[in-house]
CSV table of C-alpha atoms in Angstrom, one decimal:
chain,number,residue,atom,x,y,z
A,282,UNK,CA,-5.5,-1.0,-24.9
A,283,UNK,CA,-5.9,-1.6,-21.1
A,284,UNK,CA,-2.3,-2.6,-20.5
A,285,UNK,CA,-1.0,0.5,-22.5
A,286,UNK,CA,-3.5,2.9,-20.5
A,287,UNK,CA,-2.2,1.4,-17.0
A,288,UNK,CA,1.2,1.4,-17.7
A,289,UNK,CA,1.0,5.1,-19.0
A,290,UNK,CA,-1.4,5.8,-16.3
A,291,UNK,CA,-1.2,4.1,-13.4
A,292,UNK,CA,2.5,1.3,-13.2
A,293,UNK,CA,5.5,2.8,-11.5
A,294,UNK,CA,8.5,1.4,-13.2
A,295,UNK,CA,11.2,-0.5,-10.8
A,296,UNK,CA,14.5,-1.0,-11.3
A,297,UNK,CA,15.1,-4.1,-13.5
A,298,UNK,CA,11.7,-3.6,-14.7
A,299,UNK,CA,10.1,-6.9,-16.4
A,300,UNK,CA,7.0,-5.2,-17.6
A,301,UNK,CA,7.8,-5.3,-21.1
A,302,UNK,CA,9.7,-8.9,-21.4
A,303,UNK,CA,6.5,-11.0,-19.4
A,304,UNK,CA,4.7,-8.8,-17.0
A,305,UNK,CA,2.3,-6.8,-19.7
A,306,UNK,CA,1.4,-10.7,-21.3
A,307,UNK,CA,0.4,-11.9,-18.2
A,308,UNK,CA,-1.4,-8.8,-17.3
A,309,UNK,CA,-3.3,-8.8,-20.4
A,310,UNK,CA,-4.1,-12.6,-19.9
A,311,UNK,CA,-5.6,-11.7,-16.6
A,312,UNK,CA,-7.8,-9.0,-18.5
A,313,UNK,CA,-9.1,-11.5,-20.7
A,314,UNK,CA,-10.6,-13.4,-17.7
A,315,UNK,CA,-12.8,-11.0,-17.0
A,316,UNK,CA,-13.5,-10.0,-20.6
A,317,UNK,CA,-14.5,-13.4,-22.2
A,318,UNK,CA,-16.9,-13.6,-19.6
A,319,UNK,CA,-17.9,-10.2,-20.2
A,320,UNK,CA,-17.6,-9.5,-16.4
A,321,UNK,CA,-16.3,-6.0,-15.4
A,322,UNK,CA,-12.2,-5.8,-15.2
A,323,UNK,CA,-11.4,-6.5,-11.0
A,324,UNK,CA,-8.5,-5.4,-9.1
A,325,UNK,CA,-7.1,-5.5,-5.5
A,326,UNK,CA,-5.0,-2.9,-4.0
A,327,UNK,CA,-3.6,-3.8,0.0
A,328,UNK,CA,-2.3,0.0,1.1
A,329,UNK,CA,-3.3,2.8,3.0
A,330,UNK,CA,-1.2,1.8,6.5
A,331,UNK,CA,-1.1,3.5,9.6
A,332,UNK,CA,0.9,7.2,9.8
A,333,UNK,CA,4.5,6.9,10.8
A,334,UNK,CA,5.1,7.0,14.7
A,335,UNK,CA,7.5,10.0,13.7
A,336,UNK,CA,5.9,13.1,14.1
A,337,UNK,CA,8.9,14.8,12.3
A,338,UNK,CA,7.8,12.9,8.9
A,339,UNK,CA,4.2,13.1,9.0
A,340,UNK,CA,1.6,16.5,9.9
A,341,UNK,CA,-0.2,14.3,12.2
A,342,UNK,CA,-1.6,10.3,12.6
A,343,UNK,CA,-5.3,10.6,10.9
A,344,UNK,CA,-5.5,10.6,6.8
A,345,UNK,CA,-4.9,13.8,4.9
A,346,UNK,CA,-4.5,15.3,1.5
A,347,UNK,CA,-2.0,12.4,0.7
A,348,UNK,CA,-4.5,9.4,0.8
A,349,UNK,CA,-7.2,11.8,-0.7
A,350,UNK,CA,-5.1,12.4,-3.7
A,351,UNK,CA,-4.4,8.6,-3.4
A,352,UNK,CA,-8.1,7.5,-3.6
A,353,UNK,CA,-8.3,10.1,-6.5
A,354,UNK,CA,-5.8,8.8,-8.8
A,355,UNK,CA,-7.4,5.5,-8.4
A,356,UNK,CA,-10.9,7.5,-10.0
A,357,UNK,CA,-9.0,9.0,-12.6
A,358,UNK,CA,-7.3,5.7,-13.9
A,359,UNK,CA,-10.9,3.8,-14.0
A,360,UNK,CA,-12.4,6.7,-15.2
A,361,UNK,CA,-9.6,7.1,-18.4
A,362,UNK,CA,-10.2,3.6,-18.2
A,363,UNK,CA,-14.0,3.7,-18.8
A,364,UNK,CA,-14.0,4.9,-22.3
A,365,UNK,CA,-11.6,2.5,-23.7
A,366,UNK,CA,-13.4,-0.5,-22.9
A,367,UNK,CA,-17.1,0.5,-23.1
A,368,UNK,CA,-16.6,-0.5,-26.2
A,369,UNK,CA,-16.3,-4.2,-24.9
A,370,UNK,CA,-17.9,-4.1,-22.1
A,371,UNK,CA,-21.3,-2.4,-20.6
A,372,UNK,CA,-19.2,-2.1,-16.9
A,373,UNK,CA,-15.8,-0.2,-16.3
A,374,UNK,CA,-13.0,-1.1,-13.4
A,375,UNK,CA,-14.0,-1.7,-10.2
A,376,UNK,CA,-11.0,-1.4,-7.5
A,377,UNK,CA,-10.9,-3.5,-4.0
A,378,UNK,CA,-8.4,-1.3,-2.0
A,379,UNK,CA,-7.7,-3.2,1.4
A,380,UNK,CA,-6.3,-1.3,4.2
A,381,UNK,CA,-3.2,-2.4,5.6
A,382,UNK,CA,-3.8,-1.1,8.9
A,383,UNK,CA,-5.2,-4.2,10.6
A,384,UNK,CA,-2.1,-6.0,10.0
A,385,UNK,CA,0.7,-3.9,11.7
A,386,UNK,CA,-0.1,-0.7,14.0
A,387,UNK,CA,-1.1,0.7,17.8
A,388,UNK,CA,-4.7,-0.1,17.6
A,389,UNK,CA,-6.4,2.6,18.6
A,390,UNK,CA,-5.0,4.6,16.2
A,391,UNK,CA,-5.6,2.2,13.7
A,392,UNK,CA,-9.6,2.0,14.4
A,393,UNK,CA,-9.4,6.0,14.6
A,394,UNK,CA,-7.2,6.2,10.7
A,395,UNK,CA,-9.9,2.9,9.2
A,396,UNK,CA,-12.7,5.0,10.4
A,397,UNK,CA,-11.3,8.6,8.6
A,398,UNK,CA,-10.5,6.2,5.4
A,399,UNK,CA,-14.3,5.2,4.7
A,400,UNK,CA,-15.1,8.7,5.1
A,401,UNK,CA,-12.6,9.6,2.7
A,402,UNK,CA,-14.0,7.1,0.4
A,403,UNK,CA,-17.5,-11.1,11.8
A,404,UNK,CA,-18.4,-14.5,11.1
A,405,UNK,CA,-20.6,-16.3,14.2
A,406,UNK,CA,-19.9,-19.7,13.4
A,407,UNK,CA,-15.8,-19.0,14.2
A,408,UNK,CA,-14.3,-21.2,17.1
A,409,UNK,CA,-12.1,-19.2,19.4
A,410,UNK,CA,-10.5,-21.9,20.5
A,411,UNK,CA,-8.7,-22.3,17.1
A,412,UNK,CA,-6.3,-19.7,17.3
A,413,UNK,CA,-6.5,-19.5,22.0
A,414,UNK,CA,-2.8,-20.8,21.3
A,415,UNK,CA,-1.4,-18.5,18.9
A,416,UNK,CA,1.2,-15.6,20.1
A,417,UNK,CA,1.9,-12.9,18.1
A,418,UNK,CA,5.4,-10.7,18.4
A,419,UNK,CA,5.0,-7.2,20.0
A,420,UNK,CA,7.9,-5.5,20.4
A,421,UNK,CA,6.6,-1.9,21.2
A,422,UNK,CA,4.4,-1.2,24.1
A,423,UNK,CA,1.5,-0.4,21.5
A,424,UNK,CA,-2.4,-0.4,22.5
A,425,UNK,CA,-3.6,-3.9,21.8
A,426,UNK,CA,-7.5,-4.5,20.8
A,427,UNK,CA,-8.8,-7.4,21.9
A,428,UNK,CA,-10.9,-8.0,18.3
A,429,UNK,CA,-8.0,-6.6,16.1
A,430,UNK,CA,-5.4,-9.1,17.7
A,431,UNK,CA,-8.0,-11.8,17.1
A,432,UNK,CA,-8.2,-11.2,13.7
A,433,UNK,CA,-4.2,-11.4,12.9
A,434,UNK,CA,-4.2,-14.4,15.2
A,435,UNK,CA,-6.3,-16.1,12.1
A,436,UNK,CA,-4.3,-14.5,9.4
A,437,UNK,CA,-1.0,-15.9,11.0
A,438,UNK,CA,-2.5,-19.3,11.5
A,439,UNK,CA,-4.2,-19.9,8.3
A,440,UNK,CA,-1.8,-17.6,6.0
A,441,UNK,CA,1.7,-17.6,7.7
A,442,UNK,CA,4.9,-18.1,6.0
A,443,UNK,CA,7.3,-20.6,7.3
A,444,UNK,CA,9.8,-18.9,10.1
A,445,UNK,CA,13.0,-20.9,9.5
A,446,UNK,CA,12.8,-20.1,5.3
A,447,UNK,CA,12.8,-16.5,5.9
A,448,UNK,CA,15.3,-16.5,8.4
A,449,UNK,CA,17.6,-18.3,5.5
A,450,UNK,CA,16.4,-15.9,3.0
A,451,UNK,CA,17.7,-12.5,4.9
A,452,UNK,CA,20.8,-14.3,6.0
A,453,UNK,CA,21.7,-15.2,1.8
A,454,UNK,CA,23.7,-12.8,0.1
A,455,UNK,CA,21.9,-11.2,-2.7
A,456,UNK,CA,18.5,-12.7,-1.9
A,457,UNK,CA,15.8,-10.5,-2.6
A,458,UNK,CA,14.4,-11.0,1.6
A,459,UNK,CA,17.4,-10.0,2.2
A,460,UNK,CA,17.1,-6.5,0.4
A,461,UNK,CA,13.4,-6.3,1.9
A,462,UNK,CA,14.6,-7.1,5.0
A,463,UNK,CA,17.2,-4.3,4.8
A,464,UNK,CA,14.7,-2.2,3.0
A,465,UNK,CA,12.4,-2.7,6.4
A,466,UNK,CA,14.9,-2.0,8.4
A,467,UNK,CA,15.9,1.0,7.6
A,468,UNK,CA,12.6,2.3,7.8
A,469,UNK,CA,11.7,1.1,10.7
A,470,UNK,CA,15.2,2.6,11.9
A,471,UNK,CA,13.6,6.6,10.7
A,472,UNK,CA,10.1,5.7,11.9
A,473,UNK,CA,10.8,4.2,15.6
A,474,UNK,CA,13.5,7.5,16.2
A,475,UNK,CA,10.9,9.5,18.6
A,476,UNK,CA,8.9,6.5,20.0
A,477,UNK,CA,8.8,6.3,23.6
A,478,UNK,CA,9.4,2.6,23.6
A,479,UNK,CA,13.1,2.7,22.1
A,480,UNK,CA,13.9,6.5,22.2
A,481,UNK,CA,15.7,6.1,25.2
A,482,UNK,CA,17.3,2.7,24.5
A,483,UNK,CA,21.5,1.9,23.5
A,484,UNK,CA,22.1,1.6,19.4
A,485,UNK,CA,22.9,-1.7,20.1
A,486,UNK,CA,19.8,-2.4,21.6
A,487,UNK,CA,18.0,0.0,18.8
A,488,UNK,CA,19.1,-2.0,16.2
A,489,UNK,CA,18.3,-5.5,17.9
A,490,UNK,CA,14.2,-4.3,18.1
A,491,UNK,CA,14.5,-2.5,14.5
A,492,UNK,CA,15.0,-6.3,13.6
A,493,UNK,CA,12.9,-7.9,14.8
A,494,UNK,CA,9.9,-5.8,14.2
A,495,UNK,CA,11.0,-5.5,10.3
A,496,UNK,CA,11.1,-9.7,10.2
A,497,UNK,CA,7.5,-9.9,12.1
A,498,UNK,CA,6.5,-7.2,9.3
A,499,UNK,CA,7.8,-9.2,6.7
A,500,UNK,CA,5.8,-12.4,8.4
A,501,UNK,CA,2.7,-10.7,8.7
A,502,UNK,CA,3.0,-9.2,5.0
A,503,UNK,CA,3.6,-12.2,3.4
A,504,UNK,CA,0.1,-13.7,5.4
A,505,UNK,CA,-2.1,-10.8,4.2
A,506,UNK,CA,-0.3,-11.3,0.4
A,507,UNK,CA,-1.7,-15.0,0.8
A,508,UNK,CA,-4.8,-13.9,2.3
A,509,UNK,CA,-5.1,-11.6,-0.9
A,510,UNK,CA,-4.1,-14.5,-3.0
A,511,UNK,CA,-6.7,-16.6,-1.1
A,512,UNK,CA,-9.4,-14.5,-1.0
A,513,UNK,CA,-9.1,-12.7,-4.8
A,514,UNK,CA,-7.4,-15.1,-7.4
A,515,UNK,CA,-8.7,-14.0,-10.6
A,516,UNK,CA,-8.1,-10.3,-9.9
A,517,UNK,CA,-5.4,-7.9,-11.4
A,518,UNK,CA,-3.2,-7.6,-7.9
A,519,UNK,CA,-2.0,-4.0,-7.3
A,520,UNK,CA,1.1,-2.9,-5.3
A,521,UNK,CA,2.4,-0.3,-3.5
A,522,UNK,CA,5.4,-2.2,-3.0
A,523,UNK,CA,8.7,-2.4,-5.7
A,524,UNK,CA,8.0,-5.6,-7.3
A,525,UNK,CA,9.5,-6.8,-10.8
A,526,UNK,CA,6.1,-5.9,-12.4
A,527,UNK,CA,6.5,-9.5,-14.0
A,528,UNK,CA,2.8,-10.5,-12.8
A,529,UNK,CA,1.4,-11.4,-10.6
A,530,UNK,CA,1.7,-8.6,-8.6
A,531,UNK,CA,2.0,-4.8,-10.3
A,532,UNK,CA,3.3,-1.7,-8.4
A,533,UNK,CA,1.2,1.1,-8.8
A,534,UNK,CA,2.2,5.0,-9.1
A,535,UNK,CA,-1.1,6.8,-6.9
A,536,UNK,CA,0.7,9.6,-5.7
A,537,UNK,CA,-0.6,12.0,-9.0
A,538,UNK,CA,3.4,13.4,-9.9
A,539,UNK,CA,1.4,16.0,-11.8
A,540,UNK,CA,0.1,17.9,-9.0
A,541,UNK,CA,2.3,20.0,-6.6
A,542,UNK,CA,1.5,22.3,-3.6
A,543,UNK,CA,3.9,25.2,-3.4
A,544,UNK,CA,3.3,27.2,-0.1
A,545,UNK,CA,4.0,30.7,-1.7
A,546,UNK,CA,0.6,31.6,-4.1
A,547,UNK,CA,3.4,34.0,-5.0
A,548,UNK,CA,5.2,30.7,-6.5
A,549,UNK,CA,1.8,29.5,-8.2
A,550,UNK,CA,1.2,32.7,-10.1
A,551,UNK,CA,4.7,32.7,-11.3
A,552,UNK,CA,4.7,29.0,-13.0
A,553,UNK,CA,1.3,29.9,-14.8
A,554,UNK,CA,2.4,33.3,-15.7
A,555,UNK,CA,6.0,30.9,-17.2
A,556,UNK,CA,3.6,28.5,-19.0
A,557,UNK,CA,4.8,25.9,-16.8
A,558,UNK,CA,0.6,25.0,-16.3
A,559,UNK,CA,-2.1,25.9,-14.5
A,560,UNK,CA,-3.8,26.1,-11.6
A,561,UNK,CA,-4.4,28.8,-8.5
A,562,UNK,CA,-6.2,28.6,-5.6
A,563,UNK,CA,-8.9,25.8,-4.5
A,564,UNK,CA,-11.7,27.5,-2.2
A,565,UNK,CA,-13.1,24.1,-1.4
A,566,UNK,CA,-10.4,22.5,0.0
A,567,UNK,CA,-8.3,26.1,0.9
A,568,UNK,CA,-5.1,25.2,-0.4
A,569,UNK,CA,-3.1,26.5,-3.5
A,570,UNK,CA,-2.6,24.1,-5.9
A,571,UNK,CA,-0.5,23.8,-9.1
A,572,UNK,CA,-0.6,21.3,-12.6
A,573,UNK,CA,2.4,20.8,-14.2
A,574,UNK,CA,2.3,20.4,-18.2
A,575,UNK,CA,6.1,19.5,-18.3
């Protein structure tokens, strides 16, 4: 019953979708973990990254309404959740969403964006000297903290992929790296458009940056997916990436397709007044809002 309630719920289906052949047994084998020991069900989630750079795709570079309704969805799935296996179990679902911020990002933004998150919702005995050695790829002229770099100086050195395999992978016709790396690419392509740091540079030159930064994002990506691995090896493992859903890894829908904002309250009124659902306008948080029933 948990499987069926997160696939209607909460799984985005993928292209070449494996859910049903393998992905929804091994999911359900990871359920029964937790309840055989009558533990509460545990998951991971890495999202919530830093805004774009492009202020022509984003309203500004703090959260907004986007991760709020994110963080929400997440509520409503444990909450539909909840009544289903209180049957089982005396606790519910409990969620470990770990921000992807740290990992790639101008820091200074990224402190700024990790602080709005919690509102929205350092070990002593470490030697330095460890990771002293360790350099990490910048290719933008980004604001560097001296903690924050510290931290993905560990994550590279204890969690890193190796270099010259993924360098093979993207270079292998048809290899899946190679469709991320594309996939990163062109991203990073929309996203670096209006930075300072390559706004004024040659397409040649573009293009030469664009790749590198999408390979260090694929480096440092796969280390946090270790890290996660590491760190949380019993739990059901989330994704906001397009994964096969064949376990272990599951790619989650938390942008609520049910709910649209339509400028015009002109707009609103008309669906309701169709059928089409319901809504109107939301004093609390001043916006109109509209739930579709289709």
């Amino acid at each position: 019953m948990v499987a069926n309630t997160f696939a209607s719920e909460l799984k985005h289906t993928v292209e070449n979708d494996q859910w049903e052949s393998v992905g929804e047994a091994f999911f359900s084998k990871s359920i029964d973990f937790f309840t055989s020991r009558w533990q509460p069900l545990e998951a991971v989630l890495p999202a919530f990254p830093c805004k774009s750079s492009n202020i022509e795709k984003v309203a500004g570079d703090m959260p907004d309404k986007g991760e709020e309704l994110a963080l929400s969805r997440l509520i409503q799935f444990a909450d539909s959740l909840q009544k289903y296996i209180l049957s089982v179990l005396l606790f519910g679902l409990l969620v470990t969403v770990m921000c992807l911020v740290i990992v790639l990002g101008d820091d200074s933004k990224v402190n700024r964006y990790f602080q709005e998150i919690f509102k929205c919702f350092g070990n002593s005995g470490f030697d330095v000297g460890w990771v002293e050695n360790v350099t990490l790829g910048h290719h933008l002229h980004t604001e560097i903290d001296e903690q924050s770099e510290f931290c993905r100086k560990i994550l590279v050195s204890s969690c890193d992929t190796d270099c010259g395999k993924l360098r093979q992978d993207i270079t292998t016709t048809g290899h899946p790296r190679l469709s991320l790396f594309r996939g990163f690419s062109k991203f990073m392509t929309e996203d670096l458009a209006l930075h300072p740091t390559t706004s004024h540079l040659t397409r040649k030159k573009f293009k030469k940056i664009v790749a590198k930064i999408a390979f260090e994002m694929i480096k440092r990506n796969d280390a946090y997916s270790n890290l996660v691995e590491l760190m949380f090896p019993f739990h059901l493992r989330f994704s906001i990436h397009a994964h096969c859903n064949s376990g272990p890894k599951f790619v989650v829908k938390i942008d609520n397709c049910d709910i649209y904002f339509i400028i015009k309250s002109n707009k609103v009124e008309e669906e309701i007044r169709k059928g089409n659902g319901s809504g109107g306008w939301d004093p609390n948080n001043l916006h109109y809002i509209f739930f579709s029933n289709q």
